[in-house]
mmCIF file of C-alpha atoms in Angstrom:
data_model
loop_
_atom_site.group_PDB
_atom_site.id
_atom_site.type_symbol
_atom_site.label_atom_id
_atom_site.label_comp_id
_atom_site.label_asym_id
_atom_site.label_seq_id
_atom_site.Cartn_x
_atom_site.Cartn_y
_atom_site.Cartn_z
ATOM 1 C CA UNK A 19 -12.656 -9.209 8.423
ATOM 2 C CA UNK A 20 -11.325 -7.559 11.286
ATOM 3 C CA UNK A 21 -8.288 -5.189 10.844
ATOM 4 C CA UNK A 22 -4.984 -6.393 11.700
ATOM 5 C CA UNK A 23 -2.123 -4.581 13.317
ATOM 6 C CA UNK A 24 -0.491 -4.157 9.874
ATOM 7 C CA UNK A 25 -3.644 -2.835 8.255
ATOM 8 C CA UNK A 26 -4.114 -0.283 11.379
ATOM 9 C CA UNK A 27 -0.420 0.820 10.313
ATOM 10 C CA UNK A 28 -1.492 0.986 7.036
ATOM 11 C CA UNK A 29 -4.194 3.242 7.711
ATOM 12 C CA UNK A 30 -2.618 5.582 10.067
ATOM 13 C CA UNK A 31 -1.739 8.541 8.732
ATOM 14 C CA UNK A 32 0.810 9.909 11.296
ATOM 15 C CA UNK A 33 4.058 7.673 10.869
ATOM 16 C CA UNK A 34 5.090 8.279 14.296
ATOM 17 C CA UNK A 35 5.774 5.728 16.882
ATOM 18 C CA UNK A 36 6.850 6.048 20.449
ATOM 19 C CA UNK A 37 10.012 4.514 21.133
ATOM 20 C CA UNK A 38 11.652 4.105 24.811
ATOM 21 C CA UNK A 39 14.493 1.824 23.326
ATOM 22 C CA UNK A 40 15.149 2.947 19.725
ATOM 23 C CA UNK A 41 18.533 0.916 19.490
ATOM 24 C CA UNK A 42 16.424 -2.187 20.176
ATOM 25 C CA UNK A 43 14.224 -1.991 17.204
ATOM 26 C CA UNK A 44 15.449 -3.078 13.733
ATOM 27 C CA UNK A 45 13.512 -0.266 11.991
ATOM 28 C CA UNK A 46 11.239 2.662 13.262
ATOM 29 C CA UNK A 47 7.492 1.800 13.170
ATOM 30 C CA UNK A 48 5.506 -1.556 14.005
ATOM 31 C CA UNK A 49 7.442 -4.577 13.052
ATOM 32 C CA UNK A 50 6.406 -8.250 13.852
ATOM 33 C CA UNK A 51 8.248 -10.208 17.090
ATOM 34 C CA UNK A 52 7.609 -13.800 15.749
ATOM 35 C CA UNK A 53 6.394 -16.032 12.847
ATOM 36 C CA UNK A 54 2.922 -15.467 13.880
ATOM 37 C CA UNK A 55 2.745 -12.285 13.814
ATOM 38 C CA UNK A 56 3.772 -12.496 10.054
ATOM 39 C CA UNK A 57 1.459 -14.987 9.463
ATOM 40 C CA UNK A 58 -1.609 -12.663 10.680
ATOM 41 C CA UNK A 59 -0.238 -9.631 9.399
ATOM 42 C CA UNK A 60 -0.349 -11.456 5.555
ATOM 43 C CA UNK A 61 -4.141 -12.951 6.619
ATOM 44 C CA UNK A 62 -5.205 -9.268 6.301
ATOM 45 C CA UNK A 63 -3.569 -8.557 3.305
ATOM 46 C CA UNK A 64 -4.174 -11.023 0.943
ATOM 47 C CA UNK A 65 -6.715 -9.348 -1.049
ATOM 48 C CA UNK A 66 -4.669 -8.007 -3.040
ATOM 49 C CA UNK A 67 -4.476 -11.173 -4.706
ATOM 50 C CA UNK A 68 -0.464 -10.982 -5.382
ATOM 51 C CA UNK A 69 0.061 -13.946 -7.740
ATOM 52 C CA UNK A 70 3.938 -15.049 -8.462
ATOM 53 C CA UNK A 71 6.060 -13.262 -10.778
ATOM 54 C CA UNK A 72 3.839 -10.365 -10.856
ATOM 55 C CA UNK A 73 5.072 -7.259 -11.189
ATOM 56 C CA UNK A 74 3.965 -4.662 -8.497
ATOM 57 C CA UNK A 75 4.520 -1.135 -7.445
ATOM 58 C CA UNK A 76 3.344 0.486 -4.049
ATOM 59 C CA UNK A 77 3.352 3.933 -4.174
ATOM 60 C CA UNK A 78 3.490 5.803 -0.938
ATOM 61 C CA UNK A 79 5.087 2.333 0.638
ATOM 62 C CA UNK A 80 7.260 3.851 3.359
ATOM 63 C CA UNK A 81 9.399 0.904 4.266
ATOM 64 C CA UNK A 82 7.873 -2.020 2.252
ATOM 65 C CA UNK A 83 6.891 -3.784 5.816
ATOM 66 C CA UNK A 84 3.268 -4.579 4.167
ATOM 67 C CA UNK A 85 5.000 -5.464 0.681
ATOM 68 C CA UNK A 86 7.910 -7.853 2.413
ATOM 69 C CA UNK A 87 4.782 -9.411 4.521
ATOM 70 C CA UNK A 88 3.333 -10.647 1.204
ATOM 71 C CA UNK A 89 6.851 -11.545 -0.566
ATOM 72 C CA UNK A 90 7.072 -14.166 2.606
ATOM 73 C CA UNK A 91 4.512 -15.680 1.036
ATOM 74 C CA UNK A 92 4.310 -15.188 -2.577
ATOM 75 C CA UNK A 93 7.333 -15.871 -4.725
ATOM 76 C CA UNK A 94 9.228 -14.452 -7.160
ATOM 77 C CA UNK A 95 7.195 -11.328 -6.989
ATOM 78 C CA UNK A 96 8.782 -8.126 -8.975
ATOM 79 C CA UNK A 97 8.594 -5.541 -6.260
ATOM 80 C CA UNK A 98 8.560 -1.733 -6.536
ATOM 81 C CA UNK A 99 8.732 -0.012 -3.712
ATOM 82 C CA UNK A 100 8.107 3.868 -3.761
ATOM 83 C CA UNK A 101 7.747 7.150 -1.220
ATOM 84 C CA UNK A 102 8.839 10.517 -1.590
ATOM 85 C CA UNK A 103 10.225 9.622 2.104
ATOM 86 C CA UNK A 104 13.815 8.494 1.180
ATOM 87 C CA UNK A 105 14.519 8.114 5.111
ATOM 88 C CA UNK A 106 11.705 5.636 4.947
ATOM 89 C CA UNK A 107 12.689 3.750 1.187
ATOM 90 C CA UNK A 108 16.071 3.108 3.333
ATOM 91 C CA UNK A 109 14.696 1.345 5.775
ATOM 92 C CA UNK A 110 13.241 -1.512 2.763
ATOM 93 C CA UNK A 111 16.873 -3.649 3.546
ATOM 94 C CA UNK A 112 16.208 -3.528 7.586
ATOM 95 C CA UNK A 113 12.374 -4.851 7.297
ATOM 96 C CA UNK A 114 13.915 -7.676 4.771
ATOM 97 C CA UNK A 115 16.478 -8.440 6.925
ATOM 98 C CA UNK A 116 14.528 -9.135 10.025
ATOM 99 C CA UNK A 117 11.680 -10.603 8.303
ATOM 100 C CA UNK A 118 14.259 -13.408 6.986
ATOM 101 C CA UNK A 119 15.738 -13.423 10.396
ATOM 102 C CA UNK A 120 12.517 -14.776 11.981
ATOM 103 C CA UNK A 121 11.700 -16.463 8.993
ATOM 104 C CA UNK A 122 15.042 -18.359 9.247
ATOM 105 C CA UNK A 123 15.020 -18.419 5.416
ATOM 106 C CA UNK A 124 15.559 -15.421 2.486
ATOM 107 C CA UNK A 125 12.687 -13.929 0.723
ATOM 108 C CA UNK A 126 12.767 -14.441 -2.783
ATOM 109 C CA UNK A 127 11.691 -12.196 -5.571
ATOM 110 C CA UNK A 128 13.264 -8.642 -6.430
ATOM 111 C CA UNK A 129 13.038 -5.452 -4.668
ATOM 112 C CA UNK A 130 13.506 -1.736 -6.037
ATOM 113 C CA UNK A 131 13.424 1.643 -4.094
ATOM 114 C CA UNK A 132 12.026 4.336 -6.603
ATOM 115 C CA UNK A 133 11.862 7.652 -4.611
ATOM 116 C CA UNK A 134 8.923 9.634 -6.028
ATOM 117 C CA UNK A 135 8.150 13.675 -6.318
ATOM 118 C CA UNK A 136 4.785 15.457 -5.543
ATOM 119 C CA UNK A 137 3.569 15.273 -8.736
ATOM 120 C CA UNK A 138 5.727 12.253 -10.424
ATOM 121 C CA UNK A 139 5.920 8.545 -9.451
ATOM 122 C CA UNK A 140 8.897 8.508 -11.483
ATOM 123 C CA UNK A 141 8.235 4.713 -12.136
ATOM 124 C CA UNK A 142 8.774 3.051 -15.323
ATOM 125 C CA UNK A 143 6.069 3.183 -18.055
ATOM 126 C CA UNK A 144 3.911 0.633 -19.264
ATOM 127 C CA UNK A 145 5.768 -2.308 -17.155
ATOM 128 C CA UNK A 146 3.068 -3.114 -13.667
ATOM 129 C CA UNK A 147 0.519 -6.147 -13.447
ATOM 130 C CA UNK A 148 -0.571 -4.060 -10.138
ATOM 131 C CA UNK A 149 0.150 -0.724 -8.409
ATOM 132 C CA UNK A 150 -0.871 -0.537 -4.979
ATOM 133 C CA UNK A 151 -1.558 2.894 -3.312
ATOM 134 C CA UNK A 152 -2.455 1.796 0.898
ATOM 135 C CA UNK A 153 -4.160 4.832 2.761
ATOM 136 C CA UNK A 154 -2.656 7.042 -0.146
ATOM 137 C CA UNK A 155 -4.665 8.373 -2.617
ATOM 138 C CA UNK A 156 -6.373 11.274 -0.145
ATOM 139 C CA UNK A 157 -2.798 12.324 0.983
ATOM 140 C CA UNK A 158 -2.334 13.493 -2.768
ATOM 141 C CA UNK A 159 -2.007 17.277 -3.328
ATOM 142 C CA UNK A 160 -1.632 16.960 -7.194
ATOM 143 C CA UNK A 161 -3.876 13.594 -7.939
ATOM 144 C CA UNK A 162 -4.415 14.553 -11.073
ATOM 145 C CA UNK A 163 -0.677 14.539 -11.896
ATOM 146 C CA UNK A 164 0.075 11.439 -10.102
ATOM 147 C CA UNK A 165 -2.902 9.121 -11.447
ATOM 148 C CA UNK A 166 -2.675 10.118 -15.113
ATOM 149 C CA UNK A 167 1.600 9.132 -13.967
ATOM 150 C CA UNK A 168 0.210 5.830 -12.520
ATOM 151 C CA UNK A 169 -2.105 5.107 -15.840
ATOM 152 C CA UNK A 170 0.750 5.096 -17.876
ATOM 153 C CA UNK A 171 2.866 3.344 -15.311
ATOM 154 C CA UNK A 172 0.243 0.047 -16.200
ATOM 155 C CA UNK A 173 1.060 -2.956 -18.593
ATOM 156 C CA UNK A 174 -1.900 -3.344 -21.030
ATOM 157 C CA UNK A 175 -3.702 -5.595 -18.157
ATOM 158 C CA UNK A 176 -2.958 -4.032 -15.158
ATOM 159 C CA UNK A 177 -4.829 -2.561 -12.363
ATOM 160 C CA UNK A 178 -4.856 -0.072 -9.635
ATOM 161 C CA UNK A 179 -6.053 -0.843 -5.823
ATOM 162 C CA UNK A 180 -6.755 1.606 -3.373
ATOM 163 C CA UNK A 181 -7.046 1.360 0.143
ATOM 164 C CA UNK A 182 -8.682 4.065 1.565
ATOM 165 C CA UNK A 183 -11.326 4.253 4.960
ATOM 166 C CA UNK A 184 -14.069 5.736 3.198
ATOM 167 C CA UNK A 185 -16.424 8.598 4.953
ATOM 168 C CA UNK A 186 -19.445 7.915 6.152
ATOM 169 C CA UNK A 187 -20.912 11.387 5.164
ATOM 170 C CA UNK A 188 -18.877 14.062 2.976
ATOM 171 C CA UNK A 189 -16.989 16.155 5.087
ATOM 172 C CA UNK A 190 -15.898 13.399 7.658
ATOM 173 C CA UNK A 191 -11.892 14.032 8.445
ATOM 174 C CA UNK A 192 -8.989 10.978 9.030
ATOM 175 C CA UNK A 193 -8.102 10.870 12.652
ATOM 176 C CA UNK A 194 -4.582 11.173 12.697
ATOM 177 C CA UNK A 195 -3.819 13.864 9.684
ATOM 178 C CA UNK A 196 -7.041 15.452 9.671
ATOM 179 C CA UNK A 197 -6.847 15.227 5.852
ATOM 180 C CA UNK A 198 -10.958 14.411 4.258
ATOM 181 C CA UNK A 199 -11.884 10.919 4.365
ATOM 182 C CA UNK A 200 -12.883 10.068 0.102
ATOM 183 C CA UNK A 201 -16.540 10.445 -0.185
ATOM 184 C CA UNK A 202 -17.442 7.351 -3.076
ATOM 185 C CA UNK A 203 -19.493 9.465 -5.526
ATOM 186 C CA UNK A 204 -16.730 12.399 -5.915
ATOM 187 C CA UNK A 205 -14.073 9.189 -5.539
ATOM 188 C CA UNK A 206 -15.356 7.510 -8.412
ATOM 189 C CA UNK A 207 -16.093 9.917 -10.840
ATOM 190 C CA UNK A 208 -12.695 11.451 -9.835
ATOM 191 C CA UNK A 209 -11.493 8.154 -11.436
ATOM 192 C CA UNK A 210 -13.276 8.096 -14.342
ATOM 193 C CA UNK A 211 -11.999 11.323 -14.964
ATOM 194 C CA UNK A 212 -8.439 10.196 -14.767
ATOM 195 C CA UNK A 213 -9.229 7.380 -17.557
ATOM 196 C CA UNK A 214 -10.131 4.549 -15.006
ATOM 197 C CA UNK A 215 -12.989 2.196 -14.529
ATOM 198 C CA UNK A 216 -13.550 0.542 -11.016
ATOM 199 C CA UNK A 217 -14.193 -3.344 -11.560
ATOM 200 C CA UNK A 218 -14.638 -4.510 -8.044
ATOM 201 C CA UNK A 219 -14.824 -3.243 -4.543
ATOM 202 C CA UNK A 220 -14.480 -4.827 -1.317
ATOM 203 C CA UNK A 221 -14.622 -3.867 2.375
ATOM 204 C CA UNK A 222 -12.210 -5.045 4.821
ATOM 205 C CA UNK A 223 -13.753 -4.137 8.195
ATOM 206 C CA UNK A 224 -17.420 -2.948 8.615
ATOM 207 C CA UNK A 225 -17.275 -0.268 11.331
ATOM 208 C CA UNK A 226 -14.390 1.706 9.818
ATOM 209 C CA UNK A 227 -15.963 1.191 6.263
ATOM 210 C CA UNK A 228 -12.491 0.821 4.647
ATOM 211 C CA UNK A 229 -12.851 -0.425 1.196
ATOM 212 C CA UNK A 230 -10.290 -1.760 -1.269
ATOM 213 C CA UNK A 231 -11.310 -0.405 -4.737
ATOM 214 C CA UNK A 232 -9.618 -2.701 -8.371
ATOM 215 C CA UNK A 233 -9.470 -0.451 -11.204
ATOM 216 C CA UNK A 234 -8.327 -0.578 -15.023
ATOM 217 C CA UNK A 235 -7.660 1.621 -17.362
ATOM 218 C CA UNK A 236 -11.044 2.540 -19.862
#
């Protein structure tokens, strides 16, 4: 599928926007204008395959605005929302309150802000169905720290999915940050390394070769 305008904001690394009329917006970055927009914005990310009254974490989240997209939609989810950005983990009550604004209804479920550290999620152990790290994982400087933080993070049955636009040839650098795209072999066996086994993968848009890999915990 093509990418959406939330997925592009997803995968951009640079959280900058330009703004002409900052008091006008309800929260810095892209936000939807109507219904539809919501509507489209959750078309490209239901494959994460939220189910109600799971229990999910998205680490390096910013604002929630992908997490609140999929709460419209699926109920009663038990939402974590974590960045080291604390400016950005503010901004969580804004997104919900304009999404319910042009929802004209509230959006049920729970939401948490956990601020996080460079090398500590600081999220609770042994408690998530899912943890969700979006255009995250190569922005890591300690990923060894943080993953083997994640795998304990997991109920019994969770599972990890990463986002990531994966390179084409090792070596190839993200656009915006200039950080190296994940090359799959060193990805993977990074993974095993950190006590995880991939059990599915799936692209999301052919010509940027961004993948969405499901992991467990060997």
């Amino acid at each position: 599928m093509k990418l959406s305008l939330v997925l592009l904001a997803l995968l951009t690394c640079s959280a900058a926007v330009g703004q002409k009329k900052k008091m006008e917006r309800p929260y810095a970055g892209y936000y939807p204008k109507t219904t539809e927009d919501i509507g489209r914005m959750y078309e490209s990310l239901r494959f994460y395959e939220v189910k109600e009254a799971d229990k999910v974490a998205s680490v390096g989240a910013a604002n929630g605005h992908g997490e609140v997209t999929v709460a419209a939609y699926v109920k009663n989810v038990d939402w974590t929302i974590q960045d080291i950005d604390t400016i950005a983990l503010h901004d969580l009550s804004k997104v919900k309150a304009w999404y319910e604004k042009l929802l004209g209804e509230p959006i049920t479920g729970s939401f948490v802000t956990i601020a996080g550290e460079e090398k500590k999620t600081n999220l609770p152990r042994h408690y998530f169905d899912k943890i969700i790290l979006a255009n995250v994982y190569h922005e890591l400087t300690d990923r060894t720290s943080i993953m083997k933080d994640i795998y304990g993070a997991l109920n019994d049955t969770g599972v990890v999915l990463i986002l990531e636009p994966m390179a084409v040839k090792p070596g190839d650098l993200h656009g915006g940050c200039k950080h190296p795209k994940l090359w799959a072999p060193d990805f993977l066996a990074e993974m095993k390394s950190f006590g995880f086994e991939m059990t599915d993968k799936k692209f999301t848009d052919s010509h940027e070769f961004v993948s969405l890999y499901t992991f467990v915990r060997r």
